[in-house]
Amino acid sequence: MTVPSIHGCDAFRVAMPRGRRPESVLVRLTAQDGTVGWGEAALAAAGPEPVWSDIEERMGPALIGLELDRPEDASAAADLGCPAAAAAVDTACWDLWCRGRGLPLAHALGGTRTSIVTGARITPEPLPDTVVSRVNQAVGAGHTRVTLDVRPGWDIEPVRAVRQAFPALALVADAGHRYRETPEHLAVLEGLESYGVLAIVRPFPEDDLAAHARLQLRTGTAVAPAIGDLATLDAAIALDAGRVLDLRPSALGGLTAARGAHDLAYAAGWEVWCTGTGAFGIGQAAAVALAALPGVTLPSEVSDPAGGPAFVTPPVRSSGGVVGVPYTQPGLGHEIDEARIEKLATRRLRIPA
């Protein structure tokens, strides 16, 4: 079988139409035979300039002429830069390689599941009743796990309100690194256990694994520290700094590293869910393929929000709380609306020019 050689790298900075805020940088890699692969970098966290400059100055030029004997070859050949940019390029390499061989991405990664049970994230709301109403909508759509954003002073009250309304719902509290090891904060974090919270995500600063370990020792609720690389996950496992991995390809730098993190966590007995990012369907499609891995046992946030425009066909949408894994089409398993993406792009890059 012919090994694909990367012939071109295109990037598009794309914003949602009609003033909607989500933006992404989309990467398209093209092989000499015309096969293409796509990846997505959401801009909410990284901002456009680090992503764009890493692709333009480092990753894109390093990929031209690269022969992809394996999709992981890109990680070894290119200086992958910031995680969001690396995730877009790495995903595009996997998609290109799989499409060239007629393989579904989920199968190539080692996936075994044919469908993914989905969870939903509830954006911060000013009143507990509003939170409960939003959760009710998510439950009505079939989601079996809900993530609530919490912060000091806004934690026990919304969790209590949701738990009273939905006694059996799987609840996750995402603390966004906002807590410290003060007696007051520890009392709140430990108190979440009495409401049957499944996991406390990112309670402390990212670099303080010892604090996560001490909290895990004090509570029966699983702790989920932020994991940005395999070395951090290794250290977290060794310290017993958690029991759940929120598997984010965008934070880890792509599917290659994310699959490695899944394998480490699975071997250590941690539970895993997967979170996709991006508003244009490509990042979510990649997350669905990743969530098909055997260790992803918890409901994952992998579907596009309903009601928005679709840039991939079929849309990555949850139906009754389930997203199917596409095993009948190669690569991501979705057709990309290239014409619409090019029309909406506010910035374009082509390597070689």
PDB file of N, CA, C and O in Angstrom, residues 67-126:
ATOM      1  N   GLU A  67       6.322  11.577   4.835  1.00  0.00           N
ATOM      2  CA  GLU A  67       5.626  10.346   4.480  1.00  0.00           C
ATOM      3  C   GLU A  67       5.025   9.740   5.744  1.00  0.00           C
ATOM      4  O   GLU A  67       5.749   9.427   6.696  1.00  0.00           O
ATOM      5  N   LEU A  68       3.702   9.577   5.737  1.00  0.00           N
ATOM      6  CA  LEU A  68       2.987   9.078   6.913  1.00  0.00           C
ATOM      7  C   LEU A  68       2.879   7.561   6.848  1.00  0.00           C
ATOM      8  O   LEU A  68       1.864   7.003   6.438  1.00  0.00           O
ATOM      9  N   ASP A  69       3.945   6.889   7.247  1.00  0.00           N
ATOM     10  CA  ASP A  69       3.861   5.436   7.368  1.00  0.00           C
ATOM     11  C   ASP A  69       2.879   5.069   8.469  1.00  0.00           C
ATOM     12  O   ASP A  69       2.144   4.090   8.381  1.00  0.00           O
ATOM     13  N   ARG A  70       2.876   5.864   9.531  1.00  0.00           N
ATOM     14  CA  ARG A  70       1.911   5.760  10.631  1.00  0.00           C
ATOM     15  C   ARG A  70       1.427   7.171  10.951  1.00  0.00           C
ATOM     16  O   ARG A  70       2.186   8.131  10.796  1.00  0.00           O
ATOM     17  N   PRO A  71       0.202   7.343  11.427  1.00  0.00           N
ATOM     18  CA  PRO A  71      -0.257   8.699  11.758  1.00  0.00           C
ATOM     19  C   PRO A  71       0.548   9.336  12.877  1.00  0.00           C
ATOM     20  O   PRO A  71       0.672  10.554  12.951  1.00  0.00           O
ATOM     21  N   GLU A  72       1.115   8.497  13.755  1.00  0.00           N
ATOM     22  CA  GLU A  72       1.928   9.034  14.842  1.00  0.00           C
ATOM     23  C   GLU A  72       3.226   9.677  14.348  1.00  0.00           C
ATOM     24  O   GLU A  72       3.893  10.381  15.115  1.00  0.00           O
ATOM     25  N   ASP A  73       3.590   9.437  13.085  1.00  0.00           N
ATOM     26  CA  ASP A  73       4.852   9.972  12.573  1.00  0.00           C
ATOM     27  C   ASP A  73       4.915  11.495  12.641  1.00  0.00           C
ATOM     28  O   ASP A  73       5.986  12.073  12.796  1.00  0.00           O
ATOM     29  N   ALA A  74       3.763  12.152  12.537  1.00  0.00           N
ATOM     30  CA  ALA A  74       3.756  13.616  12.576  1.00  0.00           C
ATOM     31  C   ALA A  74       4.226  14.130  13.924  1.00  0.00           C
ATOM     32  O   ALA A  74       4.927  15.140  14.011  1.00  0.00           O
ATOM     33  N   SER A  75       3.859  13.440  14.998  1.00  0.00           N
ATOM     34  CA  SER A  75       4.269  13.874  16.333  1.00  0.00           C
ATOM     35  C   SER A  75       5.778  13.807  16.486  1.00  0.00           C
ATOM     36  O   SER A  75       6.377  14.632  17.190  1.00  0.00           O
ATOM     37  N   ALA A  76       6.398  12.845  15.833  1.00  0.00           N
ATOM     38  CA  ALA A  76       7.845  12.703  15.940  1.00  0.00           C
ATOM     39  C   ALA A  76       8.590  13.662  15.010  1.00  0.00           C
ATOM     40  O   ALA A  76       9.697  14.102  15.315  1.00  0.00           O
ATOM     41  N   ALA A  77       7.950  14.015  13.882  1.00  0.00           N
ATOM     42  CA  ALA A  77       8.657  14.802  12.871  1.00  0.00           C
ATOM     43  C   ALA A  77       8.513  16.304  13.059  1.00  0.00           C
ATOM     44  O   ALA A  77       9.397  17.065  12.687  1.00  0.00           O
ATOM     45  N   ALA A  78       7.397  16.737  13.612  1.00  0.00           N
ATOM     46  CA  ALA A  78       7.117  18.172  13.701  1.00  0.00           C
ATOM     47  C   ALA A  78       7.203  18.650  15.144  1.00  0.00           C
ATOM     48  O   ALA A  78       6.807  17.947  16.065  1.00  0.00           O
ATOM     49  N   ASP A  79       7.737  19.856  15.314  1.00  0.00           N
ATOM     50  CA  ASP A  79       7.708  20.513  16.621  1.00  0.00           C
ATOM     51  C   ASP A  79       6.292  21.053  16.783  1.00  0.00           C
ATOM     52  O   ASP A  79       5.920  22.051  16.174  1.00  0.00           O
ATOM     53  N   LEU A  80       5.485  20.385  17.629  1.00  0.00           N
ATOM     54  CA  LEU A  80       4.052  20.579  17.560  1.00  0.00           C
ATOM     55  C   LEU A  80       3.523  21.821  18.274  1.00  0.00           C
ATOM     56  O   LEU A  80       2.351  22.120  18.189  1.00  0.00           O
ATOM     57  N   GLY A  81       4.340  22.551  19.009  1.00  0.00           N
ATOM     58  CA  GLY A  81       3.881  23.837  19.515  1.00  0.00           C
ATOM     59  C   GLY A  81       2.794  23.739  20.561  1.00  0.00           C
ATOM     60  O   GLY A  81       2.727  22.784  21.335  1.00  0.00           O
ATOM     61  N   CYS A  82       1.890  24.740  20.603  1.00  0.00           N
ATOM     62  CA  CYS A  82       0.856  24.797  21.638  1.00  0.00           C
ATOM     63  C   CYS A  82      -0.128  23.644  21.453  1.00  0.00           C
ATOM     64  O   CYS A  82      -0.346  23.166  20.334  1.00  0.00           O
ATOM     65  N   PRO A  83      -0.725  23.164  22.557  1.00  0.00           N
ATOM     66  CA  PRO A  83      -1.569  21.962  22.474  1.00  0.00           C
ATOM     67  C   PRO A  83      -2.715  22.074  21.479  1.00  0.00           C
ATOM     68  O   PRO A  83      -3.019  21.105  20.780  1.00  0.00           O
ATOM     69  N   ALA A  84      -3.393  23.227  21.421  1.00  0.00           N
ATOM     70  CA  ALA A  84      -4.540  23.350  20.522  1.00  0.00           C
ATOM     71  C   ALA A  84      -4.111  23.206  19.059  1.00  0.00           C
ATOM     72  O   ALA A  84      -4.762  22.508  18.273  1.00  0.00           O
ATOM     73  N   ALA A  85      -3.015  23.854  18.688  1.00  0.00           N
ATOM     74  CA  ALA A  85      -2.516  23.732  17.321  1.00  0.00           C
ATOM     75  C   ALA A  85      -2.044  22.313  17.041  1.00  0.00           C
ATOM     76  O   ALA A  85      -2.294  21.756  15.967  1.00  0.00           O
ATOM     77  N   ALA A  86      -1.330  21.733  17.996  1.00  0.00           N
ATOM     78  CA  ALA A  86      -0.851  20.362  17.823  1.00  0.00           C
ATOM     79  C   ALA A  86      -2.003  19.394  17.662  1.00  0.00           C
ATOM     80  O   ALA A  86      -1.940  18.456  16.851  1.00  0.00           O
ATOM     81  N   ALA A  87      -3.087  19.610  18.417  1.00  0.00           N
ATOM     82  CA  ALA A  87      -4.249  18.727  18.322  1.00  0.00           C
ATOM     83  C   ALA A  87      -4.877  18.793  16.936  1.00  0.00           C
ATOM     84  O   ALA A  87      -5.264  17.763  16.362  1.00  0.00           O
ATOM     85  N   ALA A  88      -4.964  20.003  16.370  1.00  0.00           N
ATOM     86  CA  ALA A  88      -5.542  20.143  15.035  1.00  0.00           C
ATOM     87  C   ALA A  88      -4.697  19.432  13.986  1.00  0.00           C
ATOM     88  O   ALA A  88      -5.217  18.700  13.132  1.00  0.00           O
ATOM     89  N   VAL A  89      -3.388  19.610  14.046  1.00  0.00           N
ATOM     90  CA  VAL A  89      -2.492  18.986  13.071  1.00  0.00           C
ATOM     91  C   VAL A  89      -2.469  17.471  13.249  1.00  0.00           C
ATOM     92  O   VAL A  89      -2.542  16.712  12.275  1.00  0.00           O
ATOM     93  N   ASP A  90      -2.375  17.013  14.484  1.00  0.00           N
ATOM     94  CA  ASP A  90      -2.330  15.576  14.743  1.00  0.00           C
ATOM     95  C   ASP A  90      -3.615  14.900  14.283  1.00  0.00           C
ATOM     96  O   ASP A  90      -3.583  13.824  13.661  1.00  0.00           O
ATOM     97  N   THR A  91      -4.756  15.510  14.568  1.00  0.00           N
ATOM     98  CA  THR A  91      -6.030  14.948  14.119  1.00  0.00           C
ATOM     99  C   THR A  91      -6.098  14.898  12.603  1.00  0.00           C
ATOM    100  O   THR A  91      -6.564  13.903  12.026  1.00  0.00           O
ATOM    101  N   ALA A  92      -5.625  15.958  11.947  1.00  0.00           N
ATOM    102  CA  ALA A  92      -5.634  15.969  10.483  1.00  0.00           C
ATOM    103  C   ALA A  92      -4.763  14.851   9.916  1.00  0.00           C
ATOM    104  O   ALA A  92      -5.108  14.241   8.894  1.00  0.00           O
ATOM    105  N   CYS A  93      -3.643  14.561  10.577  1.00  0.00           N
ATOM    106  CA  CYS A  93      -2.782  13.466  10.126  1.00  0.00           C
ATOM    107  C   CYS A  93      -3.491  12.119  10.263  1.00  0.00           C
ATOM    108  O   CYS A  93      -3.422  11.274   9.356  1.00  0.00           O
ATOM    109  N   TRP A  94      -4.151  11.905  11.387  1.00  0.00           N
ATOM    110  CA  TRP A  94      -4.906  10.662  11.571  1.00  0.00           C
ATOM    111  C   TRP A  94      -6.013  10.533  10.517  1.00  0.00           C
ATOM    112  O   TRP A  94      -6.216   9.463   9.937  1.00  0.00           O
ATOM    113  N   ASP A  95      -6.745  11.623  10.291  1.00  0.00           N
ATOM    114  CA  ASP A  95      -7.838  11.591   9.313  1.00  0.00           C
ATOM    115  C   ASP A  95      -7.307  11.304   7.920  1.00  0.00           C
ATOM    116  O   ASP A  95      -7.857  10.470   7.179  1.00  0.00           O
ATOM    117  N   LEU A  96      -6.206  11.971   7.546  1.00  0.00           N
ATOM    118  CA  LEU A  96      -5.600  11.757   6.232  1.00  0.00           C
ATOM    119  C   LEU A  96      -5.143  10.318   6.063  1.00  0.00           C
ATOM    120  O   LEU A  96      -5.420   9.667   5.041  1.00  0.00           O
ATOM    121  N   TRP A  97      -4.439   9.813   7.061  1.00  0.00           N
ATOM    122  CA  TRP A  97      -3.908   8.448   6.999  1.00  0.00           C
ATOM    123  C   TRP A  97      -5.041   7.429   6.888  1.00  0.00           C
ATOM    124  O   TRP A  97      -4.984   6.491   6.087  1.00  0.00           O
ATOM    125  N   CYS A  98      -6.095   7.622   7.697  1.00  0.00           N
ATOM    126  CA  CYS A  98      -7.212   6.676   7.688  1.00  0.00           C
ATOM    127  C   CYS A  98      -7.992   6.732   6.373  1.00  0.00           C
ATOM    128  O   CYS A  98      -8.367   5.694   5.821  1.00  0.00           O
ATOM    129  N   ARG A  99      -8.220   7.942   5.866  1.00  0.00           N
ATOM    130  CA  ARG A  99      -8.949   8.046   4.592  1.00  0.00           C
ATOM    131  C   ARG A  99      -8.149   7.405   3.458  1.00  0.00           C
ATOM    132  O   ARG A  99      -8.731   6.791   2.556  1.00  0.00           O
ATOM    133  N   GLY A 100      -6.829   7.550   3.505  1.00  0.00           N
ATOM    134  CA  GLY A 100      -6.005   6.939   2.478  1.00  0.00           C
ATOM    135  C   GLY A 100      -6.054   5.431   2.482  1.00  0.00           C
ATOM    136  O   GLY A 100      -5.831   4.793   1.444  1.00  0.00           O
ATOM    137  N   ARG A 101      -6.348   4.842   3.620  1.00  0.00           N
ATOM    138  CA  ARG A 101      -6.417   3.380   3.742  1.00  0.00           C
ATOM    139  C   ARG A 101      -7.835   2.838   3.829  1.00  0.00           C
ATOM    140  O   ARG A 101      -8.048   1.635   3.976  1.00  0.00           O
ATOM    141  N   GLY A 102      -8.811   3.740   3.798  1.00  0.00           N
ATOM    142  CA  GLY A 102     -10.201   3.302   3.885  1.00  0.00           C
ATOM    143  C   GLY A 102     -10.585   2.804   5.262  1.00  0.00           C
ATOM    144  O   GLY A 102     -11.517   1.995   5.383  1.00  0.00           O
ATOM    145  N   LEU A 103      -9.899   3.299   6.305  1.00  0.00           N
ATOM    146  CA  LEU A 103     -10.153   2.837   7.677  1.00  0.00           C
ATOM    147  C   LEU A 103     -10.930   3.879   8.463  1.00  0.00           C
ATOM    148  O   LEU A 103     -10.611   5.069   8.420  1.00  0.00           O
ATOM    149  N   PRO A 104     -11.930   3.468   9.243  1.00  0.00           N
ATOM    150  CA  PRO A 104     -12.567   4.402  10.167  1.00  0.00           C
ATOM    151  C   PRO A 104     -11.572   4.813  11.254  1.00  0.00           C
ATOM    152  O   PRO A 104     -10.787   3.989  11.738  1.00  0.00           O
ATOM    153  N   LEU A 105     -11.603   6.070  11.641  1.00  0.00           N
ATOM    154  CA  LEU A 105     -10.678   6.572  12.654  1.00  0.00           C
ATOM    155  C   LEU A 105     -10.831   5.819  13.969  1.00  0.00           C
ATOM    156  O   LEU A 105      -9.826   5.474  14.605  1.00  0.00           O
ATOM    157  N   ALA A 106     -12.057   5.568  14.397  1.00  0.00           N
ATOM    158  CA  ALA A 106     -12.267   4.863  15.668  1.00  0.00           C
ATOM    159  C   ALA A 106     -11.604   3.498  15.650  1.00  0.00           C
ATOM    160  O   ALA A 106     -10.994   3.072  16.645  1.00  0.00           O
ATOM    161  N   HIS A 107     -11.700   2.806  14.536  1.00  0.00           N
ATOM    162  CA  HIS A 107     -11.075   1.482  14.415  1.00  0.00           C
ATOM    163  C   HIS A 107      -9.556   1.604  14.473  1.00  0.00           C
ATOM    164  O   HIS A 107      -8.884   0.814  15.157  1.00  0.00           O
ATOM    165  N   ALA A 108      -8.994   2.586  13.778  1.00  0.00           N
ATOM    166  CA  ALA A 108      -7.543   2.759  13.767  1.00  0.00           C
ATOM    167  C   ALA A 108      -7.003   3.090  15.153  1.00  0.00           C
ATOM    168  O   ALA A 108      -5.899   2.670  15.515  1.00  0.00           O
ATOM    169  N   LEU A 109      -7.759   3.828  15.945  1.00  0.00           N
ATOM    170  CA  LEU A 109      -7.333   4.172  17.298  1.00  0.00           C
ATOM    171  C   LEU A 109      -7.441   3.003  18.268  1.00  0.00           C
ATOM    172  O   LEU A 109      -6.832   3.027  19.337  1.00  0.00           O
ATOM    173  N   GLY A 110      -8.228   1.989  17.917  1.00  0.00           N
ATOM    174  CA  GLY A 110      -8.438   0.855  18.805  1.00  0.00           C
ATOM    175  C   GLY A 110      -9.801   0.840  19.458  1.00  0.00           C
ATOM    176  O   GLY A 110     -10.020   0.144  20.447  1.00  0.00           O
ATOM    177  N   GLY A 111     -10.734   1.617  18.904  1.00  0.00           N
ATOM    178  CA  GLY A 111     -12.070   1.695  19.489  1.00  0.00           C
ATOM    179  C   GLY A 111     -12.840   0.399  19.359  1.00  0.00           C
ATOM    180  O   GLY A 111     -12.680  -0.340  18.390  1.00  0.00           O
ATOM    181  N   THR A 112     -13.698   0.155  20.351  1.00  0.00           N
ATOM    182  CA  THR A 112     -14.519  -1.054  20.372  1.00  0.00           C
ATOM    183  C   THR A 112     -16.004  -0.743  20.510  1.00  0.00           C
ATOM    184  O   THR A 112     -16.831  -1.627  20.315  1.00  0.00           O
ATOM    185  N   ARG A 113     -16.349   0.480  20.864  1.00  0.00           N
ATOM    186  CA  ARG A 113     -17.757   0.818  21.087  1.00  0.00           C
ATOM    187  C   ARG A 113     -18.403   1.265  19.776  1.00  0.00           C
ATOM    188  O   ARG A 113     -17.785   1.936  18.955  1.00  0.00           O
ATOM    189  N   THR A 114     -19.675   0.923  19.627  1.00  0.00           N
ATOM    190  CA  THR A 114     -20.413   1.344  18.436  1.00  0.00           C
ATOM    191  C   THR A 114     -21.234   2.601  18.689  1.00  0.00           C
ATOM    192  O   THR A 114     -21.728   3.216  17.741  1.00  0.00           O
ATOM    193  N   SER A 115     -21.394   2.975  19.950  1.00  0.00           N
ATOM    194  CA  SER A 115     -22.108   4.205  20.274  1.00  0.00           C
ATOM    195  C   SER A 115     -21.549   4.776  21.566  1.00  0.00           C
ATOM    196  O   SER A 115     -20.974   4.056  22.387  1.00  0.00           O
ATOM    197  N   ILE A 116     -21.725   6.089  21.739  1.00  0.00           N
ATOM    198  CA  ILE A 116     -21.201   6.807  22.897  1.00  0.00           C
ATOM    199  C   ILE A 116     -22.374   7.402  23.666  1.00  0.00           C
ATOM    200  O   ILE A 116     -23.208   8.115  23.098  1.00  0.00           O
ATOM    201  N   VAL A 117     -22.431   7.112  24.961  1.00  0.00           N
ATOM    202  CA  VAL A 117     -23.425   7.737  25.834  1.00  0.00           C
ATOM    203  C   VAL A 117     -22.935   9.140  26.166  1.00  0.00           C
ATOM    204  O   VAL A 117     -21.759   9.346  26.475  1.00  0.00           O
ATOM    205  N   THR A 118     -23.835  10.120  26.093  1.00  0.00           N
ATOM    206  CA  THR A 118     -23.409  11.506  26.154  1.00  0.00           C
ATOM    207  C   THR A 118     -23.786  12.187  27.469  1.00  0.00           C
ATOM    208  O   THR A 118     -24.785  11.861  28.104  1.00  0.00           O
ATOM    209  N   GLY A 119     -22.964  13.158  27.823  1.00  0.00           N
ATOM    210  CA  GLY A 119     -23.244  14.062  28.926  1.00  0.00           C
ATOM    211  C   GLY A 119     -23.346  15.478  28.388  1.00  0.00           C
ATOM    212  O   GLY A 119     -23.053  15.751  27.221  1.00  0.00           O
ATOM    213  N   ALA A 120     -23.758  16.394  29.244  1.00  0.00           N
ATOM    214  CA  ALA A 120     -23.922  17.794  28.844  1.00  0.00           C
ATOM    215  C   ALA A 120     -23.294  18.698  29.886  1.00  0.00           C
ATOM    216  O   ALA A 120     -23.253  18.364  31.074  1.00  0.00           O
ATOM    217  N   ARG A 121     -22.824  19.849  29.436  1.00  0.00           N
ATOM    218  CA  ARG A 121     -22.269  20.866  30.333  1.00  0.00           C
ATOM    219  C   ARG A 121     -23.262  22.010  30.440  1.00  0.00           C
ATOM    220  O   ARG A 121     -23.769  22.507  29.437  1.00  0.00           O
ATOM    221  N   ILE A 122     -23.512  22.435  31.679  1.00  0.00           N
ATOM    222  CA  ILE A 122     -24.424  23.537  31.929  1.00  0.00           C
ATOM    223  C   ILE A 122     -23.610  24.795  32.179  1.00  0.00           C
ATOM    224  O   ILE A 122     -22.789  24.843  33.098  1.00  0.00           O
ATOM    225  N   THR A 123     -23.835  25.798  31.358  1.00  0.00           N
ATOM    226  CA  THR A 123     -23.105  27.053  31.515  1.00  0.00           C
ATOM    227  C   THR A 123     -23.557  27.752  32.803  1.00  0.00           C
ATOM    228  O   THR A 123     -24.671  27.530  33.280  1.00  0.00           O
ATOM    229  N   PRO A 124     -22.693  28.572  33.379  1.00  0.00           N
ATOM    230  CA  PRO A 124     -23.054  29.241  34.639  1.00  0.00           C
ATOM    231  C   PRO A 124     -24.343  30.055  34.510  1.00  0.00           C
ATOM    232  O   PRO A 124     -24.550  30.765  33.534  1.00  0.00           O
ATOM    233  N   GLU A 125     -25.216  29.915  35.505  1.00  0.00           N
ATOM    234  CA  GLU A 125     -26.485  30.621  35.544  1.00  0.00           C
ATOM    235  C   GLU A 125     -26.599  31.374  36.867  1.00  0.00           C
ATOM    236  O   GLU A 125     -26.011  30.976  37.871  1.00  0.00           O
ATOM    237  N   PRO A 126     -27.372  32.451  36.905  1.00  0.00           N
ATOM    238  CA  PRO A 126     -27.402  33.280  38.116  1.00  0.00           C
ATOM    239  C   PRO A 126     -28.205  32.706  39.271  1.00  0.00           C
ATOM    240  O   PRO A 126     -27.980  33.081  40.431  1.00  0.00           O
TER     241      PRO A 126
END
